[in-house]
Tab-separated table of N, CA, C and O in Angstrom:
chain	number	residue	atom	x	y	z
A	15	GLN	N	-53.601	42.148	-22.641
A	15	GLN	CA	-53.742	43.425	-23.354
A	15	GLN	C	-55.049	43.460	-24.123
A	15	GLN	O	-55.558	42.441	-24.542
A	16	VAL	N	-55.571	44.658	-24.298
A	16	VAL	CA	-56.820	44.844	-25.031
A	16	VAL	C	-56.600	44.527	-26.493
A	16	VAL	O	-55.590	44.920	-27.083
A	17	GLN	N	-57.563	43.816	-27.080
A	17	GLN	CA	-57.519	43.527	-28.510
A	17	GLN	C	-58.671	44.237	-29.192
A	17	GLN	O	-59.653	44.620	-28.547
A	18	PHE	N	-58.536	44.396	-30.509
A	18	PHE	CA	-59.462	45.243	-31.255
A	18	PHE	C	-60.019	44.524	-32.475
A	18	PHE	O	-59.328	43.754	-33.130
A	19	VAL	N	-61.279	44.807	-32.788
A	19	VAL	CA	-61.939	44.262	-33.978
A	19	VAL	C	-62.510	45.418	-34.778
A	19	VAL	O	-63.356	46.150	-34.289
A	20	GLU	N	-61.997	45.555	-35.997
A	20	GLU	CA	-62.407	46.651	-36.852
A	20	GLU	C	-63.529	46.209	-37.803
A	20	GLU	O	-63.554	45.049	-38.230
A	21	SER	N	-64.387	47.152	-38.156
A	21	SER	CA	-65.457	46.861	-39.105
A	21	SER	C	-65.895	48.150	-39.785
A	21	SER	O	-65.501	49.246	-39.374
A	22	GLY	N	-66.688	47.988	-40.829
A	22	GLY	CA	-67.270	49.148	-41.493
A	22	GLY	C	-66.676	49.509	-42.830
A	22	GLY	O	-67.130	50.457	-43.482
A	23	GLY	N	-65.637	48.794	-43.231
A	23	GLY	CA	-65.017	49.096	-44.514
A	23	GLY	C	-65.887	48.667	-45.680
A	23	GLY	O	-66.962	48.065	-45.515
A	24	GLY	N	-65.415	48.981	-46.876
A	24	GLY	CA	-66.152	48.580	-48.071
A	24	GLY	C	-65.631	49.303	-49.300
A	24	GLY	O	-64.586	49.971	-49.252
A	25	LEU	N	-66.396	49.185	-50.373
A	25	LEU	CA	-66.082	49.859	-51.631
A	25	LEU	C	-66.914	51.116	-51.744
A	25	LEU	O	-68.150	51.065	-51.572
A	26	VAL	N	-66.273	52.230	-52.013
A	26	VAL	CA	-66.988	53.505	-52.096
A	26	VAL	C	-66.388	54.316	-53.246
A	26	VAL	O	-65.212	54.184	-53.562
A	27	GLN	N	-67.218	55.122	-53.860
A	27	GLN	CA	-66.745	55.972	-54.954
A	27	GLN	C	-65.996	57.175	-54.401
A	27	GLN	O	-66.224	57.598	-53.264
A	28	PRO	N	-65.114	57.733	-55.190
A	28	PRO	CA	-64.438	58.968	-54.755
A	28	PRO	C	-65.461	60.036	-54.359
A	28	PRO	O	-66.479	60.202	-55.044
A	29	GLY	N	-65.169	60.693	-53.261
A	29	GLY	CA	-66.095	61.688	-52.733
A	29	GLY	C	-67.084	61.134	-51.730
A	29	GLY	O	-67.798	61.907	-51.087
A	30	GLY	N	-67.136	59.822	-51.618
A	30	GLY	CA	-68.073	59.196	-50.704
A	30	GLY	C	-67.599	59.175	-49.251
A	30	GLY	O	-66.530	59.719	-48.925
A	31	SER	N	-68.403	58.536	-48.417
A	31	SER	CA	-68.121	58.492	-46.975
A	31	SER	C	-68.253	57.057	-46.453
A	31	SER	O	-69.018	56.259	-46.983
A	32	LEU	N	-67.524	56.807	-45.388
A	32	LEU	CA	-67.638	55.569	-44.622
A	32	LEU	C	-67.388	55.881	-43.167
A	32	LEU	O	-66.665	56.826	-42.844
A	33	ARG	N	-67.990	55.070	-42.294
A	33	ARG	CA	-67.681	55.167	-40.874
A	33	ARG	C	-67.137	53.814	-40.427
A	33	ARG	O	-67.827	52.795	-40.540
A	34	LEU	N	-65.948	53.827	-39.908
A	34	LEU	CA	-65.324	52.611	-39.380
A	34	LEU	C	-65.556	52.536	-37.875
A	34	LEU	O	-65.598	53.574	-37.189
A	35	SER	N	-65.653	51.313	-37.381
A	35	SER	CA	-65.814	51.079	-35.950
A	35	SER	C	-64.729	50.150	-35.450
A	35	SER	O	-64.283	49.263	-36.180
A	36	CYS	N	-64.333	50.354	-34.223
A	36	CYS	CA	-63.318	49.525	-33.593
A	36	CYS	C	-63.825	49.139	-32.206
A	36	CYS	O	-63.943	50.000	-31.340
A	37	ALA	N	-64.120	47.857	-32.059
A	37	ALA	CA	-64.625	47.346	-30.780
A	37	ALA	C	-63.461	46.736	-30.009
A	37	ALA	O	-62.745	45.880	-30.534
A	38	ALA	N	-63.308	47.172	-28.785
A	38	ALA	CA	-62.222	46.660	-27.930
A	38	ALA	C	-62.708	45.512	-27.056
A	38	ALA	O	-63.864	45.478	-26.654
A	39	SER	N	-61.778	44.615	-26.740
A	39	SER	CA	-62.132	43.451	-25.914
A	39	SER	C	-62.240	43.804	-24.433
A	39	SER	O	-62.706	42.992	-23.634
A	40	GLY	N	-61.750	44.977	-24.079
A	40	GLY	CA	-61.813	45.427	-22.697
A	40	GLY	C	-61.952	46.930	-22.650
A	40	GLY	O	-62.208	47.583	-23.662
A	41	SER	N	-61.783	47.456	-21.472
A	41	SER	CA	-61.950	48.902	-21.293
A	41	SER	C	-60.856	49.683	-22.005
A	41	SER	O	-59.688	49.339	-21.929
A	42	ILE	N	-61.277	50.739	-22.682
A	42	ILE	CA	-60.291	51.621	-23.325
A	42	ILE	C	-60.097	52.893	-22.523
A	42	ILE	O	-59.286	53.738	-22.884
A	43	PHE	N	-60.816	53.000	-21.410
A	43	PHE	CA	-60.735	54.261	-20.649
A	43	PHE	C	-59.301	54.518	-20.180
A	43	PHE	O	-58.853	55.667	-20.141
A	44	SER	N	-58.599	53.452	-19.823
A	44	SER	CA	-57.249	53.615	-19.317
A	44	SER	C	-56.212	53.850	-20.407
A	44	SER	O	-55.073	54.188	-20.122
A	45	ILE	N	-56.632	53.696	-21.667
A	45	ILE	CA	-55.713	53.920	-22.785
A	45	ILE	C	-55.730	55.397	-23.097
A	45	ILE	O	-56.733	55.941	-23.574
A	46	VAL	N	-54.610	56.048	-22.852
A	46	VAL	CA	-54.562	57.505	-22.972
A	46	VAL	C	-54.861	57.957	-24.392
A	46	VAL	O	-55.620	58.887	-24.634
A	47	ARG	N	-54.250	57.259	-25.365
A	47	ARG	CA	-54.392	57.666	-26.748
A	47	ARG	C	-54.706	56.483	-27.631
A	47	ARG	O	-53.982	55.495	-27.638
A	48	MET	N	-55.830	56.553	-28.354
A	48	MET	CA	-56.218	55.537	-29.318
A	48	MET	C	-56.001	56.083	-30.711
A	48	MET	O	-56.158	57.282	-30.971
A	49	GLY	N	-55.700	55.162	-31.637
A	49	GLY	CA	-55.413	55.619	-32.991
A	49	GLY	C	-56.009	54.718	-34.054
A	49	GLY	O	-56.283	53.543	-33.816
A	50	TRP	N	-56.228	55.314	-35.215
A	50	TRP	CA	-56.525	54.572	-36.427
A	50	TRP	C	-55.271	54.619	-37.309
A	50	TRP	O	-54.681	55.685	-37.508
A	51	TYR	N	-54.955	53.452	-37.833
A	51	TYR	CA	-53.813	53.295	-38.722
A	51	TYR	C	-54.327	52.753	-40.049
A	51	TYR	O	-55.407	52.181	-40.146
A	52	ARG	N	-53.487	52.873	-41.078
A	52	ARG	CA	-53.837	52.243	-42.347
A	52	ARG	C	-52.572	51.759	-43.034
A	52	ARG	O	-51.469	52.284	-42.821
A	53	GLN	N	-52.770	50.725	-43.868
A	53	GLN	CA	-51.662	50.187	-44.625
A	53	GLN	C	-52.140	49.924	-46.051
A	53	GLN	O	-53.028	49.093	-46.269
A	54	ALA	N	-51.554	50.670	-46.956
A	54	ALA	CA	-51.858	50.490	-48.380
A	54	ALA	C	-50.924	49.424	-48.956
A	54	ALA	O	-49.831	49.182	-48.416
A	55	PRO	N	-51.306	48.810	-50.064
A	55	PRO	CA	-50.437	47.778	-50.664
A	55	PRO	C	-49.045	48.311	-50.961
A	55	PRO	O	-48.888	49.379	-51.562
A	56	GLY	N	-48.053	47.567	-50.515
A	56	GLY	CA	-46.676	47.934	-50.765
A	56	GLY	C	-46.136	49.073	-49.923
A	56	GLY	O	-45.010	49.529	-50.149
A	57	LYS	N	-46.918	49.523	-48.958
A	57	LYS	CA	-46.494	50.648	-48.118
A	57	LYS	C	-46.489	50.223	-46.645
A	57	LYS	O	-47.117	49.252	-46.249
A	58	GLN	N	-45.784	51.000	-45.857
A	58	GLN	CA	-45.754	50.754	-44.422
A	58	GLN	C	-47.046	51.236	-43.779
A	58	GLN	O	-47.723	52.152	-44.284
A	59	ARG	N	-47.369	50.636	-42.658
A	59	ARG	CA	-48.524	51.082	-41.882
A	59	ARG	C	-48.265	52.487	-41.368
A	59	ARG	O	-47.167	52.810	-40.904
A	60	GLU	N	-49.288	53.340	-41.467
A	60	GLU	CA	-49.149	54.723	-41.006
A	60	GLU	C	-50.286	55.070	-40.061
A	60	GLU	O	-51.413	54.577	-40.179
A	61	LEU	N	-49.985	55.964	-39.139
A	61	LEU	CA	-50.975	56.459	-38.198
A	61	LEU	C	-51.689	57.627	-38.829
A	61	LEU	O	-51.042	58.590	-39.249
A	62	VAL	N	-53.023	57.584	-38.879
A	62	VAL	CA	-53.755	58.655	-39.560
A	62	VAL	C	-54.539	59.538	-38.607
A	62	VAL	O	-54.828	60.692	-38.937
A	63	ALA	N	-54.900	59.028	-37.439
A	63	ALA	CA	-55.698	59.837	-36.523
A	63	ALA	C	-55.555	59.285	-35.113
A	63	ALA	O	-55.455	58.069	-34.938
A	64	THR	N	-55.547	60.181	-34.143
A	64	THR	CA	-55.515	59.774	-32.748
A	64	THR	C	-56.524	60.565	-31.942
A	64	THR	O	-56.851	61.717	-32.294
A	65	THR	N	-56.970	59.949	-30.865
A	65	THR	CA	-57.830	60.660	-29.923
A	65	THR	C	-57.371	60.342	-28.511
A	65	THR	O	-57.144	59.184	-28.179
A	66	ARG	N	-57.226	61.349	-27.716
A	66	ARG	CA	-56.844	61.152	-26.331
A	66	ARG	C	-58.096	60.809	-25.504
A	66	ARG	O	-59.217	60.904	-26.000
A	67	ARG	N	-57.877	60.448	-24.272
A	67	ARG	CA	-58.924	59.905	-23.424
A	67	ARG	C	-60.147	60.817	-23.371
A	67	ARG	O	-61.283	60.356	-23.423
A	68	PHE	N	-59.946	62.108	-23.266
A	68	PHE	CA	-61.088	63.019	-23.149
A	68	PHE	C	-61.322	63.831	-24.401
A	68	PHE	O	-61.884	64.901	-24.350
A	69	GLY	N	-60.865	63.297	-25.555
A	69	GLY	CA	-61.345	63.819	-26.833
A	69	GLY	C	-60.400	64.635	-27.667
A	69	GLY	O	-60.713	64.937	-28.820
A	70	LEU	N	-59.235	65.033	-27.167
A	70	LEU	CA	-58.325	65.807	-28.000
A	70	LEU	C	-57.853	64.938	-29.158
A	70	LEU	O	-57.452	63.794	-28.959
A	71	THR	N	-57.929	65.493	-30.359
A	71	THR	CA	-57.624	64.690	-31.553
A	71	THR	C	-56.436	65.264	-32.326
A	71	THR	O	-56.097	66.444	-32.195
A	72	ASN	N	-55.876	64.384	-33.161
A	72	ASN	CA	-54.778	64.804	-34.030
A	72	ASN	C	-54.871	63.977	-35.314
A	72	ASN	O	-55.291	62.808	-35.281
A	73	TYR	N	-54.481	64.604	-36.443
A	73	TYR	CA	-54.649	63.944	-37.728
A	73	TYR	C	-53.401	64.094	-38.583
A	73	TYR	O	-52.700	65.116	-38.526
A	74	ALA	N	-53.173	63.085	-39.418
A	74	ALA	CA	-52.146	63.218	-40.437
A	74	ALA	C	-52.587	64.273	-41.442
A	74	ALA	O	-53.791	64.464	-41.683
A	75	ASP	N	-51.628	64.958	-42.043
A	75	ASP	CA	-51.956	66.011	-42.990
A	75	ASP	C	-52.827	65.479	-44.140
A	75	ASP	O	-53.698	66.194	-44.651
A	76	SER	N	-52.600	64.228	-44.523
A	76	SER	CA	-53.289	63.673	-45.671
A	76	SER	C	-54.795	63.497	-45.444
A	76	SER	O	-55.559	63.367	-46.414
A	77	VAL	N	-55.220	63.457	-44.193
A	77	VAL	CA	-56.643	63.226	-43.904
A	77	VAL	C	-57.275	64.381	-43.136
A	77	VAL	O	-58.494	64.384	-42.931
A	78	ASN	N	-56.491	65.328	-42.705
A	78	ASN	CA	-56.986	66.445	-41.902
A	78	ASN	C	-58.088	67.178	-42.658
A	78	ASN	O	-57.927	67.553	-43.822
A	79	GLY	N	-59.195	67.393	-41.969
A	79	GLY	CA	-60.322	68.093	-42.577
A	79	GLY	C	-61.308	67.167	-43.260
A	79	GLY	O	-62.424	67.594	-43.609
A	80	ARG	N	-60.929	65.900	-43.439
A	80	ARG	CA	-61.831	64.934	-44.093
A	80	ARG	C	-62.233	63.813	-43.135
A	80	ARG	O	-63.342	63.272	-43.259
A	81	PHE	N	-61.346	63.427	-42.245
A	81	PHE	CA	-61.597	62.328	-41.306
A	81	PHE	C	-61.841	62.902	-39.911
A	81	PHE	O	-61.245	63.919	-39.524
A	82	THR	N	-62.690	62.203	-39.162
A	82	THR	CA	-62.926	62.563	-37.771
A	82	THR	C	-62.867	61.289	-36.917
A	82	THR	O	-63.572	60.312	-37.213
A	83	ILE	N	-62.035	61.342	-35.886
A	83	ILE	CA	-61.943	60.201	-34.977
A	83	ILE	C	-62.651	60.580	-33.691
A	83	ILE	O	-62.579	61.716	-33.217
A	84	PHE	N	-63.385	59.633	-33.129
A	84	PHE	CA	-63.999	59.861	-31.825
A	84	PHE	C	-64.149	58.528	-31.101
A	84	PHE	O	-64.207	57.481	-31.729
A	85	ARG	N	-64.201	58.613	-29.797
A	85	ARG	CA	-64.230	57.422	-28.963
A	85	ARG	C	-65.406	57.464	-28.006
A	85	ARG	O	-65.804	58.540	-27.550
A	86	ASP	N	-65.932	56.298	-27.738
A	86	ASP	CA	-66.996	56.140	-26.746
A	86	ASP	C	-66.420	55.246	-25.648
A	86	ASP	O	-66.386	54.021	-25.792
A	87	ASN	N	-65.974	55.849	-24.576
A	87	ASN	CA	-65.307	55.073	-23.519
A	87	ASN	C	-66.276	54.109	-22.835
A	87	ASN	O	-65.866	53.067	-22.342
A	88	GLU	N	-67.551	54.471	-22.798
A	88	GLU	CA	-68.526	53.571	-22.153
A	88	GLU	C	-68.765	52.321	-22.976
A	88	GLU	O	-68.971	51.235	-22.409
A	89	ARG	N	-68.739	52.456	-24.291
A	89	ARG	CA	-68.951	51.303	-25.173
A	89	ARG	C	-67.650	50.678	-25.623
A	89	ARG	O	-67.671	49.723	-26.402
A	90	ASN	N	-66.538	51.225	-25.143
A	90	ASN	CA	-65.209	50.700	-25.541
A	90	ASN	C	-65.066	50.594	-27.043
A	90	ASN	O	-64.598	49.578	-27.585
A	91	THR	N	-65.461	51.652	-27.699
A	91	THR	CA	-65.448	51.677	-29.161
A	91	THR	C	-64.831	52.984	-29.645
A	91	THR	O	-65.049	54.039	-29.055
A	92	VAL	N	-64.096	52.861	-30.718
A	92	VAL	CA	-63.504	54.032	-31.373
A	92	VAL	C	-63.993	54.044	-32.817
A	92	VAL	O	-64.074	53.006	-33.477
A	93	TYR	N	-64.304	55.230	-33.308
A	93	TYR	CA	-64.860	55.373	-34.645
A	93	TYR	C	-63.942	56.243	-35.504
A	93	TYR	O	-63.184	57.084	-34.989
A	94	LEU	N	-64.069	56.031	-36.809
A	94	LEU	CA	-63.401	56.916	-37.760
A	94	LEU	C	-64.397	57.273	-38.847
A	94	LEU	O	-64.771	56.405	-39.645
A	95	GLN	N	-64.849	58.502	-38.842
A	95	GLN	CA	-65.743	59.005	-39.884
A	95	GLN	C	-64.883	59.537	-41.008
A	95	GLN	O	-64.071	60.435	-40.799
A	96	MET	N	-65.080	58.976	-42.194
A	96	MET	CA	-64.251	59.362	-43.338
A	96	MET	C	-65.143	59.967	-44.411
A	96	MET	O	-66.046	59.292	-44.927
A	97	ASN	N	-64.891	61.201	-44.736
A	97	ASN	CA	-65.652	61.924	-45.765
A	97	ASN	C	-64.723	62.318	-46.909
A	97	ASN	O	-63.504	62.310	-46.759
A	98	SER	N	-65.329	62.662	-48.026
A	98	SER	CA	-64.559	63.111	-49.201
A	98	SER	C	-63.429	62.154	-49.512
A	98	SER	O	-62.273	62.556	-49.736
A	99	LEU	N	-63.752	60.889	-49.559
A	99	LEU	CA	-62.732	59.869	-49.762
A	99	LEU	C	-62.085	59.976	-51.129
A	99	LEU	O	-62.738	60.350	-52.115
A	100	LYS	N	-60.806	59.657	-51.156
A	100	LYS	CA	-60.005	59.713	-52.369
A	100	LYS	C	-59.436	58.325	-52.673
A	100	LYS	O	-59.274	57.523	-51.746
A	101	PRO	N	-59.091	58.066	-53.906
A	101	PRO	CA	-58.492	56.750	-54.231
A	101	PRO	C	-57.256	56.450	-53.378
A	101	PRO	O	-57.010	55.284	-53.038
A	102	GLU	N	-56.506	57.481	-53.014
A	102	GLU	CA	-55.301	57.253	-52.211
A	102	GLU	C	-55.615	56.881	-50.755
A	102	GLU	O	-54.708	56.571	-49.995
A	103	ASP	N	-56.890	56.920	-50.385
A	103	ASP	CA	-57.269	56.447	-49.051
A	103	ASP	C	-57.457	54.924	-49.023
A	103	ASP	O	-57.684	54.352	-47.953
A	104	THR	N	-57.384	54.298	-50.172
A	104	THR	CA	-57.534	52.854	-50.238
A	104	THR	C	-56.451	52.160	-49.413
A	104	THR	O	-55.252	52.416	-49.601
A	105	ALA	N	-56.879	51.320	-48.477
A	105	ALA	CA	-55.951	50.670	-47.562
A	105	ALA	C	-56.732	49.745	-46.640
A	105	ALA	O	-57.973	49.777	-46.612
A	106	VAL	N	-56.010	48.948	-45.885
A	106	VAL	CA	-56.598	48.227	-44.756
A	106	VAL	C	-56.436	49.125	-43.539
A	106	VAL	O	-55.339	49.618	-43.255
A	107	TYR	N	-57.532	49.349	-42.833
A	107	TYR	CA	-57.531	50.224	-41.677
A	107	TYR	C	-57.590	49.419	-40.387
A	107	TYR	O	-58.363	48.456	-40.270
A	108	TYR	N	-56.751	49.826	-39.439
A	108	TYR	CA	-56.630	49.161	-38.159
A	108	TYR	C	-56.778	50.183	-37.028
A	108	TYR	O	-56.439	51.353	-37.213
A	109	CYS	N	-57.219	49.703	-35.880
A	109	CYS	CA	-57.132	50.569	-34.700
A	109	CYS	C	-56.228	49.904	-33.673
A	109	CYS	O	-56.054	48.689	-33.653
A	110	ASN	N	-55.654	50.718	-32.855
A	110	ASN	CA	-54.777	50.248	-31.794
A	110	ASN	C	-54.501	51.441	-30.904
A	110	ASN	O	-54.867	52.585	-31.210
A	111	SER	N	-53.843	51.180	-29.816
A	111	SER	CA	-53.406	52.277	-28.973
A	111	SER	C	-52.245	52.991	-29.696
A	111	SER	O	-51.682	52.515	-30.667
A	112	ASP	N	-51.912	54.167	-29.219
A	112	ASP	CA	-50.757	54.894	-29.729
A	112	ASP	C	-49.890	55.276	-28.529
A	112	ASP	O	-50.330	56.075	-27.708
A	113	PRO	N	-48.701	54.676	-28.423
A	113	PRO	CA	-48.108	53.714	-29.337
A	113	PRO	C	-48.853	52.377	-29.320
A	113	PRO	O	-49.537	52.084	-28.330
A	114	PRO	N	-48.730	51.584	-30.378
A	114	PRO	CA	-49.539	50.370	-30.489
A	114	PRO	C	-49.069	49.236	-29.592
A	114	PRO	O	-47.884	49.136	-29.281
A	115	ASN	N	-50.014	48.405	-29.147
A	115	ASN	CA	-49.614	47.178	-28.486
A	115	ASN	C	-49.359	46.088	-29.532
A	115	ASN	O	-49.429	46.367	-30.738
A	116	ASP	N	-49.089	44.886	-29.092
A	116	ASP	CA	-48.671	43.834	-30.015
A	116	ASP	C	-49.822	43.160	-30.728
A	116	ASP	O	-49.615	42.360	-31.636
A	117	TYR	N	-51.051	43.446	-30.316
A	117	TYR	CA	-52.192	42.685	-30.820
A	117	TYR	C	-52.964	43.484	-31.861
A	117	TYR	O	-53.875	44.252	-31.542
A	118	TRP	N	-52.596	43.287	-33.117
A	118	TRP	CA	-53.285	43.933	-34.209
A	118	TRP	C	-54.477	43.064	-34.647
A	118	TRP	O	-54.347	41.860	-34.754
A	119	GLY	N	-55.603	43.728	-34.893
A	119	GLY	CA	-56.737	43.024	-35.428
A	119	GLY	C	-56.532	42.707	-36.898
A	119	GLY	O	-55.463	42.966	-37.470
A	120	GLN	N	-57.582	42.175	-37.528
A	120	GLN	CA	-57.485	41.836	-38.951
A	120	GLN	C	-57.675	43.058	-39.836
A	120	GLN	O	-57.372	43.001	-41.030
A	121	GLY	N	-58.165	44.123	-39.256
A	121	GLY	CA	-58.379	45.330	-40.042
A	121	GLY	C	-59.643	45.257	-40.872
A	121	GLY	O	-60.327	44.223	-40.933
A	122	THR	N	-59.948	46.369	-41.508
A	122	THR	CA	-61.109	46.430	-42.409
A	122	THR	C	-60.668	47.114	-43.699
A	122	THR	O	-60.030	48.168	-43.656
A	123	GLN	N	-61.013	46.510	-44.817
A	123	GLN	CA	-60.566	47.004	-46.104
A	123	GLN	C	-61.430	48.174	-46.570
A	123	GLN	O	-62.663	48.071	-46.583
A	124	VAL	N	-60.786	49.246	-46.955
A	124	VAL	CA	-61.453	50.386	-47.565
A	124	VAL	C	-60.913	50.540	-48.973
A	124	VAL	O	-59.686	50.666	-49.166
A	125	THR	N	-61.801	50.517	-49.943
A	125	THR	CA	-61.420	50.683	-51.335
A	125	THR	C	-62.198	51.862	-51.923
A	125	THR	O	-63.434	51.848	-51.890
A	126	VAL	N	-61.468	52.825	-52.418
A	126	VAL	CA	-62.086	54.010	-53.022
A	126	VAL	C	-61.816	53.952	-54.520
A	126	VAL	O	-60.680	54.111	-54.962
A	127	SER	N	-62.867	53.732	-55.268
A	127	SER	CA	-62.687	53.551	-56.705
A	127	SER	C	-64.007	53.812	-57.407
A	127	SER	O	-65.084	53.513	-56.880
A	128	SER	N	-63.898	54.341	-58.611
A	128	SER	CA	-65.100	54.518	-59.429
A	128	SER	C	-65.320	53.308	-60.329
A	128	SER	O	-66.294	53.278	-61.083
């Protein structure tokens, strides 16, 4: 199964932006739907954004209008552009297929704080 390595997280002030990247170990073209997930301390992992093979996207209400997911099938990479970040966006962010396979990466920490 394809495995994923996330990067791009960091500490950002409220209102700031970050772009996360997810590099796959193999081709993602055959994966119909890719997703970004996040897990905040003490909470369950949640799906925040998905993109289908040819670009159709869907977002959780909490991030709709602020986050943009897009995929580069040639580079086997999925991105998450996050704008207007809020403290409640603080979490470890992961990518995986939707539904997810068993191989979760280590994720990338996003901390939104002044």
